[in-house]
mmCIF file of C-alpha atoms in Angstrom:
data_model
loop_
_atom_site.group_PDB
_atom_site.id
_atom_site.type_symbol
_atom_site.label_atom_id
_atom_site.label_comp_id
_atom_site.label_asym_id
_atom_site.label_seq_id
_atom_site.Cartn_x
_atom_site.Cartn_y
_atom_site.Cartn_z
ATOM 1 C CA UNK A 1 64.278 108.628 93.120
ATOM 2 C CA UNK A 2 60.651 107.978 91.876
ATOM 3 C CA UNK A 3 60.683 104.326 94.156
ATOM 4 C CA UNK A 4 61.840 106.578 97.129
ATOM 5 C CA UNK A 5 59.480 108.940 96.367
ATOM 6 C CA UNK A 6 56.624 106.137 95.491
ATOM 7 C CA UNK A 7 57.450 104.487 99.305
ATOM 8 C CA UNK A 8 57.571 107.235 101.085
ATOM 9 C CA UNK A 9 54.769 108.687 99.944
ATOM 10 C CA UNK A 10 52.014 105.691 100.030
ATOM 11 C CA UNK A 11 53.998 104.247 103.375
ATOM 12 C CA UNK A 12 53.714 107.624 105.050
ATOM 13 C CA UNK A 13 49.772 107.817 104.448
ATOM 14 C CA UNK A 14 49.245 104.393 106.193
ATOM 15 C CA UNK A 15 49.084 102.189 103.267
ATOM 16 C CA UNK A 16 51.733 100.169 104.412
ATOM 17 C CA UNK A 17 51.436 96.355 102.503
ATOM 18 C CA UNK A 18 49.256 93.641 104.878
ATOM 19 C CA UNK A 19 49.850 89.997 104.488
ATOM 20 C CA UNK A 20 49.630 88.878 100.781
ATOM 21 C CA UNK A 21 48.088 92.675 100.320
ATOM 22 C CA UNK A 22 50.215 95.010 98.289
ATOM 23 C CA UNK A 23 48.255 96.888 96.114
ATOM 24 C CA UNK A 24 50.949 99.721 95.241
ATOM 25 C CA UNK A 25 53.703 97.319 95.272
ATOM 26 C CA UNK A 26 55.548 98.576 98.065
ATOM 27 C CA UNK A 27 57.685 95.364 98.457
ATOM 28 C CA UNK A 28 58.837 95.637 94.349
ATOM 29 C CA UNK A 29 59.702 98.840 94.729
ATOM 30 C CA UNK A 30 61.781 98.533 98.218
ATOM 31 C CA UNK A 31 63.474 95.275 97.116
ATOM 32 C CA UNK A 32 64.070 97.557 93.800
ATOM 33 C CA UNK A 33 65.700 100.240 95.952
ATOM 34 C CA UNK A 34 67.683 97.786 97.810
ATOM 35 C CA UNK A 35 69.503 96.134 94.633
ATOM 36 C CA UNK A 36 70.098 99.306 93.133
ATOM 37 C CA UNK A 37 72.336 100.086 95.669
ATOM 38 C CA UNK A 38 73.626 97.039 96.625
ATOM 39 C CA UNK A 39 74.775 95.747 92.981
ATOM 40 C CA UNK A 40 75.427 99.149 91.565
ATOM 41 C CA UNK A 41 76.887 99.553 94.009
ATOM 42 C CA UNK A 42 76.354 103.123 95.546
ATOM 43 C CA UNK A 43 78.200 104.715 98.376
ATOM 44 C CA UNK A 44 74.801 106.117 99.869
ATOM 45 C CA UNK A 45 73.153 105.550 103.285
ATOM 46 C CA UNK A 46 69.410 104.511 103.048
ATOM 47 C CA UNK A 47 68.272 106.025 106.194
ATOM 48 C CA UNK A 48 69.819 108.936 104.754
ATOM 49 C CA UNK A 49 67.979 108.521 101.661
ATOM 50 C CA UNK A 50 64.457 107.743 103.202
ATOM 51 C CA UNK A 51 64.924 111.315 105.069
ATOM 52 C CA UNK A 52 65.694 113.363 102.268
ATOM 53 C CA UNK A 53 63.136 111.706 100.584
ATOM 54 C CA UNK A 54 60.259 112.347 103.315
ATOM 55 C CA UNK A 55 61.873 115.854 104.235
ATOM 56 C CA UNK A 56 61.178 116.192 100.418
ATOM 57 C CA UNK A 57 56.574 116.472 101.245
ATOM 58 C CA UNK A 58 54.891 119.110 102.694
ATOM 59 C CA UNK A 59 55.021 119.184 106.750
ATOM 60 C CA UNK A 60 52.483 117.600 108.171
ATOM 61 C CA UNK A 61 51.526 114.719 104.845
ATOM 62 C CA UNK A 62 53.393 112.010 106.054
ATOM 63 C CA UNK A 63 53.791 109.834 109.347
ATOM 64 C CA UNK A 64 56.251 111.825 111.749
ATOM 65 C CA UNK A 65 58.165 107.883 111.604
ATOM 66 C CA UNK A 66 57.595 107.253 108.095
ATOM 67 C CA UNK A 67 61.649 107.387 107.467
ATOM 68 C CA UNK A 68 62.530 105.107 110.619
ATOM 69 C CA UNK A 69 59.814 102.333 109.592
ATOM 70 C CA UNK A 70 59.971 102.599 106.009
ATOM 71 C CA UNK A 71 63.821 101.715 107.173
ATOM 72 C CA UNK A 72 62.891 98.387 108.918
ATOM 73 C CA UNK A 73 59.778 97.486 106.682
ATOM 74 C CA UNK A 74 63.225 97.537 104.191
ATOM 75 C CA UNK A 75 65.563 95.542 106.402
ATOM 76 C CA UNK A 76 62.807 93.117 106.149
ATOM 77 C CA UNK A 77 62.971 93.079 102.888
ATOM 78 C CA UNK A 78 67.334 93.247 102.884
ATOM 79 C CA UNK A 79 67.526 89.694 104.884
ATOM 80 C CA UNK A 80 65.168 87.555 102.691
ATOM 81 C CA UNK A 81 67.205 89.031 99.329
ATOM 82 C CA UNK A 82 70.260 87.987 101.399
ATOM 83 C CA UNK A 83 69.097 84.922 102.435
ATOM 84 C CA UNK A 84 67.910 83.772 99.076
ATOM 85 C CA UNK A 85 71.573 84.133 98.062
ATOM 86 C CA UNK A 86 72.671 81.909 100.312
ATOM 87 C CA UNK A 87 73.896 83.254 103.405
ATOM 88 C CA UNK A 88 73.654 82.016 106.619
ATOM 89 C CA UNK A 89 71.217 83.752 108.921
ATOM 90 C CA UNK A 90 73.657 84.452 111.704
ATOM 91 C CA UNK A 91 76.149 85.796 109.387
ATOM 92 C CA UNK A 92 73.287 88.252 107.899
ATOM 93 C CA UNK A 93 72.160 89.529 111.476
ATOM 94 C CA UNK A 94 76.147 89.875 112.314
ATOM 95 C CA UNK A 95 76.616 91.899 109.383
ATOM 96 C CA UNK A 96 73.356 94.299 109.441
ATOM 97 C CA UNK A 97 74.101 94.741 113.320
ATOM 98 C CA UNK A 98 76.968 97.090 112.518
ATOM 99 C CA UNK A 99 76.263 98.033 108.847
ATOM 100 C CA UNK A 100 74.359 101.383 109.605
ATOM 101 C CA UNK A 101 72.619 101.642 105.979
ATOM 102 C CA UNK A 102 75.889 101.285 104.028
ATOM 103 C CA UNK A 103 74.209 98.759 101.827
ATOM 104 C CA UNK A 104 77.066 98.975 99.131
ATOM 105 C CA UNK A 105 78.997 96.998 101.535
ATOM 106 C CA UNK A 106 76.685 94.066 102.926
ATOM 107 C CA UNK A 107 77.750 91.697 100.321
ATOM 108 C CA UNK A 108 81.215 92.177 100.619
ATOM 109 C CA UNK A 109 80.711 91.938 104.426
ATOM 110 C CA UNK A 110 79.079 88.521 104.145
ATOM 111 C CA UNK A 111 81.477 87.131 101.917
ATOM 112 C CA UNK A 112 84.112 88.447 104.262
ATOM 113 C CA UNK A 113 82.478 86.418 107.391
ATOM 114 C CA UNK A 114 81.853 83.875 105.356
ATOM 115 C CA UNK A 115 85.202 82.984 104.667
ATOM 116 C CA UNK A 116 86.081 83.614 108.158
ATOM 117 C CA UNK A 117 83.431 81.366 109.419
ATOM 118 C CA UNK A 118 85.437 78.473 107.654
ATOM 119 C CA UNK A 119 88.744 79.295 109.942
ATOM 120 C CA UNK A 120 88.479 76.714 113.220
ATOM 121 C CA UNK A 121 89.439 79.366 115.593
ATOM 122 C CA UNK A 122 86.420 81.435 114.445
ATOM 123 C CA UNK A 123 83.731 80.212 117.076
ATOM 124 C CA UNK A 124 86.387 80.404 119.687
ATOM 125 C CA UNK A 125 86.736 84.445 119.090
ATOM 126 C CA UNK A 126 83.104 84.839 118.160
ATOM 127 C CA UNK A 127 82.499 83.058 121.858
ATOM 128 C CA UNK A 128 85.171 84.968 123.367
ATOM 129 C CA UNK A 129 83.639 87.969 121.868
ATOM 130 C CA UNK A 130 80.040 87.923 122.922
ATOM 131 C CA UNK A 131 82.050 87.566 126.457
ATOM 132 C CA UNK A 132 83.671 90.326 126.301
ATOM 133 C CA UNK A 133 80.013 92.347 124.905
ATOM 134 C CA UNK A 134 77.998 90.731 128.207
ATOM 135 C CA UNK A 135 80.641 92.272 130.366
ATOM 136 C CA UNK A 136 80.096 95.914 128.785
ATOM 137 C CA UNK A 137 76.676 95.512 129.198
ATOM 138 C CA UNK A 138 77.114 94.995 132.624
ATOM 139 C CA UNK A 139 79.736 97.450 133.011
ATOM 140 C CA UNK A 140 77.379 100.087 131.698
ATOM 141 C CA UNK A 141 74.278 99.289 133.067
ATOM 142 C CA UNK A 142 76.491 99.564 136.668
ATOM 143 C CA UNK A 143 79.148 102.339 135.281
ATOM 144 C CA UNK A 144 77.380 103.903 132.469
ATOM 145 C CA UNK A 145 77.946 107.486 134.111
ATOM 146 C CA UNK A 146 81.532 107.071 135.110
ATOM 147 C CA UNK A 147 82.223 105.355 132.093
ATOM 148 C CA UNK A 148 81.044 107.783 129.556
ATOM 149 C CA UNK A 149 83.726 110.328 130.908
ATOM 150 C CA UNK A 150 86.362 107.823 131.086
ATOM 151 C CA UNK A 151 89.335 107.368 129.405
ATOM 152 C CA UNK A 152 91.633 104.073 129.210
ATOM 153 C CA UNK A 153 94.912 104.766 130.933
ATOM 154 C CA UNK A 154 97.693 102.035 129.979
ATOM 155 C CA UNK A 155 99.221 103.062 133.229
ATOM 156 C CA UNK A 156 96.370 101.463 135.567
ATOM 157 C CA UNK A 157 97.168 98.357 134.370
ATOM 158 C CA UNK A 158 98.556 95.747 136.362
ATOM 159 C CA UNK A 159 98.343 92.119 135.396
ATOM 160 C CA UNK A 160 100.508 91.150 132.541
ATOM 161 C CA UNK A 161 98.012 89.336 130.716
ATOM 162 C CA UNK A 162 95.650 92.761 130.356
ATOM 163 C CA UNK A 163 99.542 94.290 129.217
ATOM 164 C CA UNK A 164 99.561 91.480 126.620
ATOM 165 C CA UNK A 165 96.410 91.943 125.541
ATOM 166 C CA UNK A 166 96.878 95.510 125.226
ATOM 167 C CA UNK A 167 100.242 95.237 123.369
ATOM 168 C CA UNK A 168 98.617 92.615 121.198
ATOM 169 C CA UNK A 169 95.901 95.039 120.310
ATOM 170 C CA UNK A 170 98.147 98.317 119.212
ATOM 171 C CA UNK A 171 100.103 95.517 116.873
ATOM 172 C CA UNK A 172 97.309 94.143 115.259
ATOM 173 C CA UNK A 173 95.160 97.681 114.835
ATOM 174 C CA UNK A 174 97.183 98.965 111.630
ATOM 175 C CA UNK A 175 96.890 95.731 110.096
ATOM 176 C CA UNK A 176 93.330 95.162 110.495
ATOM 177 C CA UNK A 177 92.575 98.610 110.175
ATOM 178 C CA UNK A 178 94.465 98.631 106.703
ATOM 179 C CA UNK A 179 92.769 95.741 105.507
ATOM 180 C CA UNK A 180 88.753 97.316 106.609
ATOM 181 C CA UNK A 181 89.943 100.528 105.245
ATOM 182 C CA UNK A 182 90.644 98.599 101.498
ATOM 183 C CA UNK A 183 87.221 96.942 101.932
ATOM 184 C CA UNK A 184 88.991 93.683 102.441
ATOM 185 C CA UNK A 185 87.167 92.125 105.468
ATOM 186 C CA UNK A 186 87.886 88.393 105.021
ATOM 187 C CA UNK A 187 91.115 89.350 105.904
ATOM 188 C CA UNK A 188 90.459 91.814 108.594
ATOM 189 C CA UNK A 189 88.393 88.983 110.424
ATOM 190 C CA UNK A 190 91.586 86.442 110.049
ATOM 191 C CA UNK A 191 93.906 88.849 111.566
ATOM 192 C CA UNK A 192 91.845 89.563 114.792
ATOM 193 C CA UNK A 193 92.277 85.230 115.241
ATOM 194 C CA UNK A 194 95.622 86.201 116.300
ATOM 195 C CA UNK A 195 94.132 88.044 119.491
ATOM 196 C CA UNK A 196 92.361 84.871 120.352
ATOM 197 C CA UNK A 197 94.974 83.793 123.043
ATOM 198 C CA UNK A 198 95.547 87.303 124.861
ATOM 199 C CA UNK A 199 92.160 86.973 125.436
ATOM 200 C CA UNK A 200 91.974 83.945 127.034
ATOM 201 C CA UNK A 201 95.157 84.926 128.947
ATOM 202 C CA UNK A 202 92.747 88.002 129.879
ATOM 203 C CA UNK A 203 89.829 86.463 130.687
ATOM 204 C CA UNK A 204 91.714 83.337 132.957
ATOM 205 C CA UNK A 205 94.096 85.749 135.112
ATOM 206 C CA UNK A 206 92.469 88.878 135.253
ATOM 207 C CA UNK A 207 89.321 90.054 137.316
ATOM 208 C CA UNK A 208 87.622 92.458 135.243
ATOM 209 C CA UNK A 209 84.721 93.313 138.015
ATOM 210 C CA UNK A 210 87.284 94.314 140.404
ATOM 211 C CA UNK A 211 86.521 95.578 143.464
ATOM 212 C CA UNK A 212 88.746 98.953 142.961
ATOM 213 C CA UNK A 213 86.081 101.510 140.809
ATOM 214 C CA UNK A 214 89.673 102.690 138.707
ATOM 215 C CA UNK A 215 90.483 99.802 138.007
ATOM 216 C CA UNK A 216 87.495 98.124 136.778
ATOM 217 C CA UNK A 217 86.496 101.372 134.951
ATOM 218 C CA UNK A 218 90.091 100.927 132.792
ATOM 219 C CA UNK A 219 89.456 97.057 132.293
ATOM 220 C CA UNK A 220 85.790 98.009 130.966
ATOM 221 C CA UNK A 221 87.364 100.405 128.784
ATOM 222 C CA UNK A 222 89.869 98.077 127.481
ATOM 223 C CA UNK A 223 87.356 95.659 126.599
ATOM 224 C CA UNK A 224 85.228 98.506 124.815
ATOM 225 C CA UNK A 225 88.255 98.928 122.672
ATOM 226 C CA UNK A 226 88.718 95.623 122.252
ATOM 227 C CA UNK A 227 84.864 95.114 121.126
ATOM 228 C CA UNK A 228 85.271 98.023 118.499
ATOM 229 C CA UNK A 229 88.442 96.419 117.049
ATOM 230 C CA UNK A 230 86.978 92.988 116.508
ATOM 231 C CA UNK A 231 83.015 94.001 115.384
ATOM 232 C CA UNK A 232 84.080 96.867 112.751
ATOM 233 C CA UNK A 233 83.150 94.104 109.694
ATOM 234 C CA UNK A 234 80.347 92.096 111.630
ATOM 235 C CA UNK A 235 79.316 91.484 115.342
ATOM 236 C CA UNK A 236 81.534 88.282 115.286
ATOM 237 C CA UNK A 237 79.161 87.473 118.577
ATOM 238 C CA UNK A 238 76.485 86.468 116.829
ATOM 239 C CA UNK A 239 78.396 83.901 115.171
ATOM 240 C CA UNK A 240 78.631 82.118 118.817
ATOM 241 C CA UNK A 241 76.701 79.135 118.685
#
């Protein structure tokens, strides 16, 4: 509580750390923060934290944004402590891209991706993956409207491989779901390899822009469901080389 308080306090009055310039020791007392809950570890949310913690001064002290970049200035901080244990810049953006301040769990995470890194199939499904993300983007940057009221009807579909792929999905969920609920995410990752083929299948026989709005409306949806599936540990995309 008194680094919180220390950090948001001096960061929210502008005297926010400049080159080799730290005077109040912001960086020691964020990188403090950050191991505290990290190897504790404890079940809190930092941007929860940093809000309290500003919410906490008299209206009108601090920056209006202190919380949100006292959050990155910390991030900042987060991947050079990961990185100087080792782990691989890809896997540390892959893991902090879904991690939403839950630091408890970042090294667990890593080690989790880590281990799936070293399966063969994993660049195929983190390739197959960022496919399937480029496609949403351009699905909701063309749908975002329609899409946002949507729901994914199994009944639209009409290719067997998107039936596959579906089928494959509802098998695999309560396995992979089980093993992210028991914080065990090496082996969430390794079950997800088994979709690799249905989406290949998917991909190779299936036209997900189709020209019939329904239809390519359910396909997008599909794939959302597919993408929240396979990036609940990590975005496995940025693992594509």
């Amino acid at each position: 509580a008194d680094k919180l308080e220390t950090l948001v306090g001096i960061y929210g009055i502008g005297q926010v750390p400049t080159g080799d310039k730290d005077p109040f020791g912001l960086r020691r007392h964020a990188l403090g923060v950050l191991r505290i809950l990290i190897e504790t570890p404890l079940d809190l949310s930092l941007p929860a934290l940093l809000k309290a913690t500003a919410d906490n001064f008299p209206a009108g002290m601090l920056s209006a944004t202190v919380a949100a970049d006292l959050e990155g200035f910390m991030m900042d901080r987060l991947r050079g402590y990961l990185r100087d244990r080792s782990f691989d810049v890809s896997h540390i953006e892959a893991v902090l891209e879904v991690l939403n301040g839950r630091l408890h769990e970042a090294m667990p995470r890593l080690l989790g991706v880590r281990t799936f890194s070293l399966l063969s199939t994993s660049k195929d499904l983190a390739a197959a993956n960022k496919r399937v993300q480029n496609i949403m983007r351009k699905n909701h940057e063309e749908l975002g409207a329609l899409m946002a009221n949507a729901v994914f009807d199994p009944k639209l579909m009409t290719d067997e491989a998107e039936r596959n792929l579906y089928q494959a999905m509802v098998d695999i969920t309560p396995f992979a779901q089980g093993y992210f609920s028991r914080g065990e995410y090496g082996q969430n990752l390794k079950a997800l390899v088994t979709l690799k083929p249905f989406i290949d299948d998917f991909f190779d026989q299936v036209m997900v822009m189709a020209e019939d709005e329904k239809l390519r409306i359910n396909r997008a949806l599909l794939l959302k469901q597919l993408g929240s599936l396979t990036n609940q540990v990590a975005d496995i995309s940025k693992l594509a080389a």
